[in-house]
Short mmCIF file of C-alpha atoms in Angstrom, two decimals:
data_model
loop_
_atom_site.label_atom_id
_atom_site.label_comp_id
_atom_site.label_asym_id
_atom_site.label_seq_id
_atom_site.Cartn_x
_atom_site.Cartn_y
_atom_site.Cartn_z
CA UNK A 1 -95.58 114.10 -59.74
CA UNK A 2 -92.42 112.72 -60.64
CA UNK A 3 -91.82 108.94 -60.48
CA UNK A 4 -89.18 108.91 -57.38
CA UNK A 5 -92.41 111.20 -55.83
CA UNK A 6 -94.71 107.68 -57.52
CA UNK A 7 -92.23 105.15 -56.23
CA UNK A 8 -92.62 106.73 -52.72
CA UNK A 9 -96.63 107.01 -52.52
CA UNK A 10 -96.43 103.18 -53.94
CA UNK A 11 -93.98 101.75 -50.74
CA UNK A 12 -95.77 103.96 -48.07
CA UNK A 13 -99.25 102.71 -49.33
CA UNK A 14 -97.25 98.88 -48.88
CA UNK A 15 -95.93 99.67 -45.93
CA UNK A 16 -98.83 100.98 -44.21
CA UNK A 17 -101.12 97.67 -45.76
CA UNK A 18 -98.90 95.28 -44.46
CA UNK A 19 -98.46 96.81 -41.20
CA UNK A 20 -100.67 94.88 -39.02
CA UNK A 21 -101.28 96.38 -35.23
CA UNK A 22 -100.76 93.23 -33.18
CA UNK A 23 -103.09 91.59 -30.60
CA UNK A 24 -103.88 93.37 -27.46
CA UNK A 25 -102.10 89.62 -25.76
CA UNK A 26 -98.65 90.25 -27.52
CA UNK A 27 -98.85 93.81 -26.75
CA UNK A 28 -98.63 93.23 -23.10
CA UNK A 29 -97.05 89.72 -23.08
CA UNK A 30 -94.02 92.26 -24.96
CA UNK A 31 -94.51 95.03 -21.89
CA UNK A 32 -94.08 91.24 -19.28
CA UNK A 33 -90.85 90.96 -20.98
CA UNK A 34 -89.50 94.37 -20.79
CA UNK A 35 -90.21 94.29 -17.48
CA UNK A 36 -88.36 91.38 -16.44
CA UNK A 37 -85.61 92.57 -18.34
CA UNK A 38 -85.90 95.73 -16.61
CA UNK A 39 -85.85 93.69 -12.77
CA UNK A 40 -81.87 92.66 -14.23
CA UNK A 41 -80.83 96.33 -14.33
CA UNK A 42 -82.87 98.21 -11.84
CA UNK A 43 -81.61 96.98 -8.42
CA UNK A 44 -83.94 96.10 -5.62
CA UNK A 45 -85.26 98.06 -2.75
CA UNK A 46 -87.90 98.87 -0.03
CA UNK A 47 -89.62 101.55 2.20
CA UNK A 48 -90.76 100.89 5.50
CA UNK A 49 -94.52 100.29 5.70
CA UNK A 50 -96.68 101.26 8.74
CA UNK A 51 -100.18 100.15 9.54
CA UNK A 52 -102.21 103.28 10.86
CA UNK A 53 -104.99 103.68 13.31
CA UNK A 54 -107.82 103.36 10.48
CA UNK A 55 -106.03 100.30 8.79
CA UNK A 56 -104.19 101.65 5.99
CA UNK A 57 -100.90 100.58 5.11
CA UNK A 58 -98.63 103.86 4.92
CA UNK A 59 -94.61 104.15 3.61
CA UNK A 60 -92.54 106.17 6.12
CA UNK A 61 -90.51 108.86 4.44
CA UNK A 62 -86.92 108.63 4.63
CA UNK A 63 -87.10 104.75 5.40
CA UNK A 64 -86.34 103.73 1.92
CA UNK A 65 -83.09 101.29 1.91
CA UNK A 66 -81.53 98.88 -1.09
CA UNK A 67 -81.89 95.61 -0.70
CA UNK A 68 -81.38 92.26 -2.29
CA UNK A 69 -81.87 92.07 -6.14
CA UNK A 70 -84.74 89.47 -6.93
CA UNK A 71 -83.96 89.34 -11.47
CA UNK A 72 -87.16 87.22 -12.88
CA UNK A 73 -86.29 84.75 -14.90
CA UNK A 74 -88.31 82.93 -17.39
CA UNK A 75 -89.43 80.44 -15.02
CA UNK A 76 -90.77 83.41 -13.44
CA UNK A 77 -92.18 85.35 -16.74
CA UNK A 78 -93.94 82.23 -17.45
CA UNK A 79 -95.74 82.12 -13.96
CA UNK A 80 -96.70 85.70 -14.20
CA UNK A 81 -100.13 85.24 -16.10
CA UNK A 82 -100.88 82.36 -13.93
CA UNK A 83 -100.43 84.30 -10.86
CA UNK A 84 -101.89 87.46 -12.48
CA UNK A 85 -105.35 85.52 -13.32
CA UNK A 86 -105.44 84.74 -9.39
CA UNK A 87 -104.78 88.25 -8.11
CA UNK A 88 -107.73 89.30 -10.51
CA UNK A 89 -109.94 86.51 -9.52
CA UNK A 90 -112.24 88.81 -7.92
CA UNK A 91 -112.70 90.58 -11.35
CA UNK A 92 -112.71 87.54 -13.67
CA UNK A 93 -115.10 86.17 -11.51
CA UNK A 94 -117.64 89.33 -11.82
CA UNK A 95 -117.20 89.22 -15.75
CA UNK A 96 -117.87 85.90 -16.21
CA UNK A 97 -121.36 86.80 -13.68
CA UNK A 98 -122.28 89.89 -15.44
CA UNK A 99 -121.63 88.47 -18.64
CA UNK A 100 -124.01 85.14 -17.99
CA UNK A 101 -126.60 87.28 -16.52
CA UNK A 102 -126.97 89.99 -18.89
CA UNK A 103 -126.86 87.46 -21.75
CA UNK A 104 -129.77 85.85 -20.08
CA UNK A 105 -132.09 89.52 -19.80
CA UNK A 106 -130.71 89.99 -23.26
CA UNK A 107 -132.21 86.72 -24.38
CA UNK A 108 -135.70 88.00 -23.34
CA UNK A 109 -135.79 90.49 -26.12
CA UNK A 110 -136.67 93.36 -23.01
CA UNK A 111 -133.90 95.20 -23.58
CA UNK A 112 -134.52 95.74 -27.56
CA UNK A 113 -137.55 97.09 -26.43
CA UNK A 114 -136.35 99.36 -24.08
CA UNK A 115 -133.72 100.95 -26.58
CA UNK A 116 -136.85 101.42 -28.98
CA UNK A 117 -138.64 103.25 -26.46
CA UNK A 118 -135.53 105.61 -25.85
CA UNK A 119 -134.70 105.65 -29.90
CA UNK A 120 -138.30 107.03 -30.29
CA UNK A 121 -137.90 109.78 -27.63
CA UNK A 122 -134.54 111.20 -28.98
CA UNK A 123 -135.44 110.67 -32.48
CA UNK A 124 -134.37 113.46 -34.82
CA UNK A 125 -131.61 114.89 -31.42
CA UNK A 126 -129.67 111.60 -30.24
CA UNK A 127 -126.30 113.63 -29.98
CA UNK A 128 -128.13 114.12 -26.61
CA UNK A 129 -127.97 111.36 -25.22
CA UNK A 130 -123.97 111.46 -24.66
CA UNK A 131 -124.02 114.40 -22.94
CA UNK A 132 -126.98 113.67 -20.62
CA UNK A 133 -125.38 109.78 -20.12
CA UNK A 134 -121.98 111.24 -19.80
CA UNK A 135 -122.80 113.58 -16.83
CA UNK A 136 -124.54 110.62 -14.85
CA UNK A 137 -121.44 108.49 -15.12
CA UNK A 138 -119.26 111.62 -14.70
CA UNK A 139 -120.56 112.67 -11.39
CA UNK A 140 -120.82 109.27 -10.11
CA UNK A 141 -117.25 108.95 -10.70
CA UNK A 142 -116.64 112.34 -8.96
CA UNK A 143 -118.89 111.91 -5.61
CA UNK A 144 -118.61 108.35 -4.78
CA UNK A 145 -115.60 106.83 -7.09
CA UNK A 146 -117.95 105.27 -9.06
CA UNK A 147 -115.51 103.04 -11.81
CA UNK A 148 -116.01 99.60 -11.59
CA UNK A 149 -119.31 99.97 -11.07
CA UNK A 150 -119.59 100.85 -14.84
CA UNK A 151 -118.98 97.60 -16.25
CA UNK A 152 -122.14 96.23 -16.28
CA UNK A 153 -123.85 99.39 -18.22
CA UNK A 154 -121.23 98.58 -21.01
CA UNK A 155 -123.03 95.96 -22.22
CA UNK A 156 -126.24 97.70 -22.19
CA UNK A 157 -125.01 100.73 -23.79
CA UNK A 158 -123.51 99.35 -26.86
CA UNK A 159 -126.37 98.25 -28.71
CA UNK A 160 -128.32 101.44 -27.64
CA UNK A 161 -125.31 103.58 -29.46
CA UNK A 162 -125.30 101.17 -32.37
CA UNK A 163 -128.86 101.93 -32.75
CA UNK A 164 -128.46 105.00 -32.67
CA UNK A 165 -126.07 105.41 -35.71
CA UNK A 166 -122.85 105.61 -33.40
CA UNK A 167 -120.21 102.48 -32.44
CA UNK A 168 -119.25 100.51 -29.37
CA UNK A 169 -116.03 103.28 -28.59
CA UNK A 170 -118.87 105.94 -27.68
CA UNK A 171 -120.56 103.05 -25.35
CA UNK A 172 -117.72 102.73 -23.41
CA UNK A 173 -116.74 106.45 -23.65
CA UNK A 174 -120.43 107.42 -22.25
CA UNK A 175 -119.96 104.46 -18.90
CA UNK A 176 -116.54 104.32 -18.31
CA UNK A 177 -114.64 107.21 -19.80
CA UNK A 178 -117.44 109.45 -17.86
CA UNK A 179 -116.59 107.67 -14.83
CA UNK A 180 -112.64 107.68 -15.24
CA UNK A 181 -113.23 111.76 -15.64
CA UNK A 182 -115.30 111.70 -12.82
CA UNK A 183 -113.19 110.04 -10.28
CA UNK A 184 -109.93 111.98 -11.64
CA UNK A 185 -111.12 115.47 -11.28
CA UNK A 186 -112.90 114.33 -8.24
CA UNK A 187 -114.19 116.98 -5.76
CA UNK A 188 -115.58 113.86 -3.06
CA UNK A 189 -114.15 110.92 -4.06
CA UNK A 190 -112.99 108.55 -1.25
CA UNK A 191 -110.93 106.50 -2.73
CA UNK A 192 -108.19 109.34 -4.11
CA UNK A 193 -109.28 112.41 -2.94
CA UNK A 194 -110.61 111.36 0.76
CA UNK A 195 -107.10 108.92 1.54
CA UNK A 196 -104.98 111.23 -0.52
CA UNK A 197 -105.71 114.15 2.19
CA UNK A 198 -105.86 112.21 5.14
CA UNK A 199 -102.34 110.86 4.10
CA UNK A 200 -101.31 114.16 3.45
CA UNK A 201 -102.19 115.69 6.60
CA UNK A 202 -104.78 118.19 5.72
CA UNK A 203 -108.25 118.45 6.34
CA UNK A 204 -111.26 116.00 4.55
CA UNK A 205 -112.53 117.38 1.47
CA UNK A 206 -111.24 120.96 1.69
CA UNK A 207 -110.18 122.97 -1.45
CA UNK A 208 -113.80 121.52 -3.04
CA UNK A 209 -114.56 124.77 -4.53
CA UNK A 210 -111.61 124.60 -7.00
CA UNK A 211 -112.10 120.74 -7.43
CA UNK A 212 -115.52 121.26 -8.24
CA UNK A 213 -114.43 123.75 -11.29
CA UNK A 214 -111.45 120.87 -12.22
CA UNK A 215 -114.31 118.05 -12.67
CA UNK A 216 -117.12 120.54 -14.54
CA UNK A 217 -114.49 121.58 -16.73
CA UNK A 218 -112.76 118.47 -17.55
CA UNK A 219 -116.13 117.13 -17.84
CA UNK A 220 -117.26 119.43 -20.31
CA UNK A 221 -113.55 119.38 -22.29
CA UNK A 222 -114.15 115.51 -22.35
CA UNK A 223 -117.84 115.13 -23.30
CA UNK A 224 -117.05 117.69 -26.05
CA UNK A 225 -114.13 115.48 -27.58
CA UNK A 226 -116.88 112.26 -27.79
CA UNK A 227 -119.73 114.48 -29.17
CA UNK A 228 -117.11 115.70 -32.17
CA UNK A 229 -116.41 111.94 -32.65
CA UNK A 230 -120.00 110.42 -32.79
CA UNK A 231 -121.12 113.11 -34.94
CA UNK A 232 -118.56 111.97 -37.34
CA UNK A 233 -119.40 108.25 -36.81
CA UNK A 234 -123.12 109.30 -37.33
CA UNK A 235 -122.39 110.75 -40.63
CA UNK A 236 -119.96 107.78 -41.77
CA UNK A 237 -119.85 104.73 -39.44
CA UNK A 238 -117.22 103.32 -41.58
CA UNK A 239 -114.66 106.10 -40.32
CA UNK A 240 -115.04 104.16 -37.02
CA UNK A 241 -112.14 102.11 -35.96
CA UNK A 242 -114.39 98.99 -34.80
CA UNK A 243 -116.63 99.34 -38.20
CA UNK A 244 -116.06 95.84 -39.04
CA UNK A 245 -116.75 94.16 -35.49
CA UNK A 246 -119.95 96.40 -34.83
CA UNK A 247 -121.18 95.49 -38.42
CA UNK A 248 -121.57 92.12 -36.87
CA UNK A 249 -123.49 93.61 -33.81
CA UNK A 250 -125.62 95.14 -35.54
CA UNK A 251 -126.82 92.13 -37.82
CA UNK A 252 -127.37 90.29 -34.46
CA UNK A 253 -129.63 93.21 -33.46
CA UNK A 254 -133.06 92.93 -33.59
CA UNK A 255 -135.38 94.74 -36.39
CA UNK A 256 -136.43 97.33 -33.43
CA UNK A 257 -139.12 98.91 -35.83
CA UNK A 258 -140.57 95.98 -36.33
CA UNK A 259 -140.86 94.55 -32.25
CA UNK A 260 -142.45 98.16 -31.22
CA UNK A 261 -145.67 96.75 -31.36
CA UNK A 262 -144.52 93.45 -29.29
CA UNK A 263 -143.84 95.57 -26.12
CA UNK A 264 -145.05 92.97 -23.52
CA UNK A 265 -145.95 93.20 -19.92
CA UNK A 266 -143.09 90.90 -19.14
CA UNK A 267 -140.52 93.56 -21.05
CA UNK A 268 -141.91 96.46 -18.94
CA UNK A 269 -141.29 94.29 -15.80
CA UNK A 270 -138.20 93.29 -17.03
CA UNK A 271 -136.75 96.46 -18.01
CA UNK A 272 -138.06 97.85 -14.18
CA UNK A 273 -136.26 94.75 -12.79
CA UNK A 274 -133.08 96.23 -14.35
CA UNK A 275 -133.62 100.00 -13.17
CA UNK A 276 -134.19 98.08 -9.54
CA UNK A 277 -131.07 96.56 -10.01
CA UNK A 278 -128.88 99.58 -10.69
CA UNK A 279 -130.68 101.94 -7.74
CA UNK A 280 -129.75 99.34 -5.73
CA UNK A 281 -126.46 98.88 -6.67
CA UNK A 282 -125.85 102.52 -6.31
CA UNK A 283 -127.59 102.66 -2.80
CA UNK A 284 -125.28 99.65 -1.79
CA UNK A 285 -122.17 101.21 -2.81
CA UNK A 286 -122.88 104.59 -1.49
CA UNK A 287 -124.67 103.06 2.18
CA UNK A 288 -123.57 99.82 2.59
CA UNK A 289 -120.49 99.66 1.01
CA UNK A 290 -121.20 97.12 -1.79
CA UNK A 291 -118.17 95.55 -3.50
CA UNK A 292 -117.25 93.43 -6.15
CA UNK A 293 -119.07 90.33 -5.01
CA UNK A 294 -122.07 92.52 -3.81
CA UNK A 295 -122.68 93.89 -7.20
CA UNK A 296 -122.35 90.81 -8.34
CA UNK A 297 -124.73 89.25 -6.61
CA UNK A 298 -127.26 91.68 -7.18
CA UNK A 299 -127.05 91.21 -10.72
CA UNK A 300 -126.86 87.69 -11.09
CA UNK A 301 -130.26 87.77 -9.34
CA UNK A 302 -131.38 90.57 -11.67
CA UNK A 303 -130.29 87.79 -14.28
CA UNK A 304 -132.50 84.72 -12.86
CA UNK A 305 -135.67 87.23 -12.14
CA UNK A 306 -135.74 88.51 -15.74
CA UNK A 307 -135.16 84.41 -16.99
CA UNK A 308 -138.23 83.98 -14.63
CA UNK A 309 -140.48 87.02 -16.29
CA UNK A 310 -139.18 85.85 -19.71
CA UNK A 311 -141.25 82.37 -19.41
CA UNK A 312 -137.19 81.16 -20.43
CA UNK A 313 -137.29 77.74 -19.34
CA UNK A 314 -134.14 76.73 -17.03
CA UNK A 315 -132.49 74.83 -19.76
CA UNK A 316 -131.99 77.99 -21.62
CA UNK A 317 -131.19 80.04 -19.10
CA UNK A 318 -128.23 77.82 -18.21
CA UNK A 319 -127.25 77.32 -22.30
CA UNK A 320 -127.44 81.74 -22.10
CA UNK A 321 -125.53 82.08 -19.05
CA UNK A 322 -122.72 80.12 -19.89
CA UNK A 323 -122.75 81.62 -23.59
CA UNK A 324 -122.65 85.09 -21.73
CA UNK A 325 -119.67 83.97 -19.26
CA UNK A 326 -118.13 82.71 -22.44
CA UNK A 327 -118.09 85.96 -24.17
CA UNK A 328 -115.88 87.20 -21.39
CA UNK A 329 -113.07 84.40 -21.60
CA UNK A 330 -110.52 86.74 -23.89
CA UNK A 331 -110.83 89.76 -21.70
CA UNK A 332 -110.18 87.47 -18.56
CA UNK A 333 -107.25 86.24 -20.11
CA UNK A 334 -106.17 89.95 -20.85
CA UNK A 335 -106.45 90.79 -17.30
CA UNK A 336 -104.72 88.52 -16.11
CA UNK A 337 -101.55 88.63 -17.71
CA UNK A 338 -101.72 93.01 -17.27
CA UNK A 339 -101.76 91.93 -13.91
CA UNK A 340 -98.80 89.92 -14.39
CA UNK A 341 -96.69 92.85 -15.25
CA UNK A 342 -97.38 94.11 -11.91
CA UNK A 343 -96.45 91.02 -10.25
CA UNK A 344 -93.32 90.76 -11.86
CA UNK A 345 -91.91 94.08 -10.40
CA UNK A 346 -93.30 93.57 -6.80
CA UNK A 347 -91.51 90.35 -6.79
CA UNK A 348 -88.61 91.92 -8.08
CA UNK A 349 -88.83 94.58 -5.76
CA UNK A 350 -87.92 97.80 -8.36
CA UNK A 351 -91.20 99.49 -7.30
CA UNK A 352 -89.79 101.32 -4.36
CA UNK A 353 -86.43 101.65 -6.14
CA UNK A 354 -88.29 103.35 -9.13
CA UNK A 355 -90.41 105.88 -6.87
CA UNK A 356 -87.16 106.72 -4.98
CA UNK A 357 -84.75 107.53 -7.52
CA UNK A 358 -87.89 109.96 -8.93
CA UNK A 359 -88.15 111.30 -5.83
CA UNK A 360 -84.89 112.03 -5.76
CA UNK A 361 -84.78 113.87 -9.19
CA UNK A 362 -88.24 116.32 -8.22
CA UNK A 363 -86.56 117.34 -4.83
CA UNK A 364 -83.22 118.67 -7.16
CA UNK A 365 -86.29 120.64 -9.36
CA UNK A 366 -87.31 124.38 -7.92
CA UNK A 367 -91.20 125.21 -7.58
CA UNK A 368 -93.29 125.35 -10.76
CA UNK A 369 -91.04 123.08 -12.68
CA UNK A 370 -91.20 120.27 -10.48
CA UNK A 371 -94.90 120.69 -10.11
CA UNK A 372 -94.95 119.45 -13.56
CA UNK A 373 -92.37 117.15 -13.27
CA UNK A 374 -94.82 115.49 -10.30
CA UNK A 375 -97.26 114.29 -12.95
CA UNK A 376 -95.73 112.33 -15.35
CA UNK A 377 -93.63 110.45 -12.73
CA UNK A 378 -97.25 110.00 -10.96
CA UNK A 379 -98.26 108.69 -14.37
CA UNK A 380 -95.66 106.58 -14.37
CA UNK A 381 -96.12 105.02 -11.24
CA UNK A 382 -99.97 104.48 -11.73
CA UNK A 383 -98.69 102.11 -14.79
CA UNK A 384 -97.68 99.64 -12.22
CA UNK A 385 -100.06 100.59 -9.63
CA UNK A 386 -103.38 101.31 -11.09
CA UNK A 387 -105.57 101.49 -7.73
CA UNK A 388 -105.80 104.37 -6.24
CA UNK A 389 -105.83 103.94 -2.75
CA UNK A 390 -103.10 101.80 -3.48
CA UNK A 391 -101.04 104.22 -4.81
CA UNK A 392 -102.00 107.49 -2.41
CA UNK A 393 -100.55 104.61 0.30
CA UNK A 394 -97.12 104.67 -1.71
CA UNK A 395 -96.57 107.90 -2.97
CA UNK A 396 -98.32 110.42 -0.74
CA UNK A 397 -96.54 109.82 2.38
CA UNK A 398 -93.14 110.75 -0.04
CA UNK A 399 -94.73 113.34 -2.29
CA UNK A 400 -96.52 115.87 0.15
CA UNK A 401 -93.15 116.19 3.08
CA UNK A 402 -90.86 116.63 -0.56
CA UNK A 403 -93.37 119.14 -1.67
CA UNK A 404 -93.58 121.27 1.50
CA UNK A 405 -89.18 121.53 0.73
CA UNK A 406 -89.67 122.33 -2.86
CA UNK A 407 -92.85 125.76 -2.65
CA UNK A 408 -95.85 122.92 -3.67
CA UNK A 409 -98.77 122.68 -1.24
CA UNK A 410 -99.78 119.52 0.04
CA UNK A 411 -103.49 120.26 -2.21
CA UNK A 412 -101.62 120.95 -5.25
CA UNK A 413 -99.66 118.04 -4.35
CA UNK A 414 -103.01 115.82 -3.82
CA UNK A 415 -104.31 117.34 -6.94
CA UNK A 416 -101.24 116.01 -8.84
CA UNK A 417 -101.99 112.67 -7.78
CA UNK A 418 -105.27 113.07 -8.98
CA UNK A 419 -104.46 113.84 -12.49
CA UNK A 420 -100.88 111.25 -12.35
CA UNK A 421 -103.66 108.36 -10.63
CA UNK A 422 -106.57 108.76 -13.08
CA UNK A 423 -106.86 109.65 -16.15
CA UNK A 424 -104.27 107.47 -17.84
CA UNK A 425 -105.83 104.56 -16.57
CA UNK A 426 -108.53 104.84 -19.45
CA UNK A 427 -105.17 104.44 -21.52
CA UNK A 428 -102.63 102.00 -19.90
CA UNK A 429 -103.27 98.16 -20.42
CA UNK A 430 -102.60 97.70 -16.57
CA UNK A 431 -106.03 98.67 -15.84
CA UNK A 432 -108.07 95.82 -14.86
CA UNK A 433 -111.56 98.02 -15.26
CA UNK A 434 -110.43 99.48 -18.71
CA UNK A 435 -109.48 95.79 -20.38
CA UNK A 436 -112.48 94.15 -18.75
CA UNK A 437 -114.56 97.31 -20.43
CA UNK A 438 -113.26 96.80 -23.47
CA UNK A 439 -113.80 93.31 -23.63
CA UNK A 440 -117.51 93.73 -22.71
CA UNK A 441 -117.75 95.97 -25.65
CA UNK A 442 -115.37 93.67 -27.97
CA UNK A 443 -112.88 96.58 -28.54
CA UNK A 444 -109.50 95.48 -29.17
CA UNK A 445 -107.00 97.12 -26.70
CA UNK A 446 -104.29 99.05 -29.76
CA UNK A 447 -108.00 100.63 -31.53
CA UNK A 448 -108.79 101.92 -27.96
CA UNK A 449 -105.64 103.45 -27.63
CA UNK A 450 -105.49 105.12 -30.59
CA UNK A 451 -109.15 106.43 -30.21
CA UNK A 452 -107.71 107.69 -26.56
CA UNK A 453 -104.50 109.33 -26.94
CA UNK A 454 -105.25 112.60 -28.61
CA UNK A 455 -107.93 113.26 -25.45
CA UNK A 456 -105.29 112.00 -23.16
CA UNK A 457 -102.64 114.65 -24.76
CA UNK A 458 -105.54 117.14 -24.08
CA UNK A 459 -106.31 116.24 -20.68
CA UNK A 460 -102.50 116.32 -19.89
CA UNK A 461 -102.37 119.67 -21.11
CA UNK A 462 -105.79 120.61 -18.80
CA UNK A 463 -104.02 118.82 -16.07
CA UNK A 464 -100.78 121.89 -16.27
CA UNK A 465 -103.57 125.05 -16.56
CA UNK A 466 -104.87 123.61 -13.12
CA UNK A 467 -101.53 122.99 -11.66
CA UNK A 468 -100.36 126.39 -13.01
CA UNK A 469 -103.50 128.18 -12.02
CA UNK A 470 -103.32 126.69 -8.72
CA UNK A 471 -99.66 127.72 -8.13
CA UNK A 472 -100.20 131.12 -8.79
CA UNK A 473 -103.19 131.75 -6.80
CA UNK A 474 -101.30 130.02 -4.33
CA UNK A 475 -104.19 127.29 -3.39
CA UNK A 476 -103.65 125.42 -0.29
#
């Protein structure tokens, strides 16, 4: 090596140790700002919105007209966390509950005991586990939109995959990124697949067959990519990217060998109080249509009963819960101003401009090529407009008419929104569900993304074999 070759390795090595990633709250604060910059250049504009028969709020095609240009100003930036923590009230408000009460069944040592039991069973083949785990979540996701739903196994799962050699990513990958997969490559799910057709004017839940392979093999492409990483872990936790946060975790873990033999009565009822708690969540969601507050409810009691069977005496129930709620004040905070972001371009109005002027470009695009073109702009969109049912209200009733003029059936077309609606929202900082995740697990939002993007490039990839194989087959 010559020196200019030393000279190099020296700055690089400098470079890259003073490079510091920064917080996951300037990361989006600097996404606020480029979008209000961004409300002074795109000009304003709307659709026409009609209420339907069943409620749901559709745009009519062709209506789309400019109007008035609403720039944000700073007065306006600086509102937009403020009003951003009040749109996601109903979120904040189920982290700070799920938080409190699972720090209060955490303080009654039942769930140590419960990992132990599981540790012991998989001992010698935990790489198991993921797969097994992974599949629940998956197919939850896939039948019944299971997503938010997940947050409260987060903080279950993580010390159970610290336990078990791995880190917090592969807790959240086994609950939520099982559950984003699910409800992307969805054969039954309501909430994109169900509106999505009913928008587009074809019937309920046909075309399941070829979902059905989308979701097993997405599944399996996805399960494989978090086995490959927690084998690595599990040979060398210090290759994980949240080594020095779970190191903490896992001193504030109890010695599980060592409270086998303490397996109480009280832990048995305990740990069947929390199995209650989740088949009844799942019941309620499925049959009675359980929300936000619902689940909430049911696990706040969950919470109390397992204080009650833990002899805790009300004092320190209270002191847990509020330590638990406290735990959950940064990824609040988070929320809220991602949120923001999408306030500031509804109030700007550029949101209808945006999907118009891409609109615009696909219908100038001939068959295949546009078909492609159809998911990154859904992509796109689903940074601003991370709900699903939101966002099969806004685009479908555009997309599927444009697609008909262009050679793309209206289930390809569905199928596009699938892949544009889902799977980046286990990447973008707009989504609620992912931030509040990751803040359960105490992963900061830039490690996450990095773990993420090379299975996000994959499943991008997946996402053009279906479209393509679905073109050519001609799948309608």
């Amino acid at each position: 090596m010559n020196l200019e070759q030393s000279n190099k390795g020296v700055s690089k090595k400098k470079f890259s140790e003073g490079f510091k990633v920064p917080h996951t709250l300037v990361i989006i604060s600097a996404i606020i700002l480029l979008v209000a910059v961004a409300t002074y250049i795109v000009p304003g504009g709307a659709y026409e919105k009609i209420v339907n028969a069943d409620g749901k709020t559709l745009v009519v095609d062709g209506s789309f007209k400019y109007v008035a240009s609403k720039p944000q100003g700073v007065f306006d930036v600086l509102q937009a966390p403020i009003q951003g923590i009040i749109g996601g009230a109903e979120i904040i408000a189920f982290l700070f509950i799920v938080g409190g009460a699972f720090n209060i069944i955490t303080k009654t040592k039942a769930i140590d005991f419960g990992i132990v039991r599981i540790v012991n069973v998989f001992r010698g083949k935990e790489i198991l586990i993921i797969p097994i785990i992974f599949f629940m979540f998956s197919l939850g996701g896939g039948i019944f939109g299971m997503s938010e739903e997940s947050i409260p196994f987060i903080a279950m799962m993580v010390p159970l995959t610290l336990v078990l050699g791995y880190d917090s990513i592969v807790a959240v990958a086994i609950t939520y990124l099982a559950c984003n997969i699910g409800f992307t490559a969805a054969m039954l799910n309501p909430f994109n697949v169900g509106i999505a057709q009913s928008i587009a004017e074809i019937p309920m839940y046909s075309g399941i067959e070829y979902r059905t392979i989308v979701w097993l093999v997405s599944t399996i492409i996805a399960v494989a990519f978090v086995m490959i990483y927690a084998s690595k872990i599990k040979k060398n936790q210090k290759l994980s990217p949240v080594y020095e946060s779970d190191q903490k975790k896992r001193q504030s873990l109890s010695n599980f060998e060592s409270e086998d033999d303490n397996f109480l009565l009280s832990h048995k009822i305990i740990l069947f109080l929390i199995a209650a708690c989740m088949g009844i969540i799942i019941w309620g969601v499925l049959a009675k249509g359980f929300w936000i507050p619902q689940i909430a409810a049911v696990f706040l009691a969950t919470g109390f009963l397992a204080g009650i069977v833990g002899k805790l005496s009300p004092d320190e129930m209270a002191d847990a819960f509020i330590l638990g709620a406290k735990d959950m004040m940064g990824a609040a905070i988070m929320l809220g101003f991602a949120r923001g972001i999408v306030i500031l371009a509804e109030n700007a109005s550029i949101i209808d401009t945006i999907l118009f002027n891409l609109s615009q470009i696909l219908g100038s695009i001939p068959g295949i090529l546009a078909a492609y073109l159809m998911l990154p702009i859904q992509m796109f969109i689903n940074f601003f407009i991370s709900s699903g049912s939101g966002q099969a209200a806004l685009t479908m009733p555009i997309l599927a008419p444009l697609g008909d003029l262009i050679g793309i059936s209206r289930q390809l077309t569905v199928l596009i929104f699938q892949f544009g609606d889902g799977f980046s929202n286990a990447m973008f900082p707009t989504s609620g569900i992912l931030i509040a995740c990751l803040g359960i697990a105490g992963i900061p939002y830039t490690k996450w993304f990095k773990w993420i993007l090379p299975l996000q490039g994959i499943l991008f990839v997946l996402g053009i074999v279906f479209i393509t194989i679905a073109k050519v087959i001609g799948w309608n």
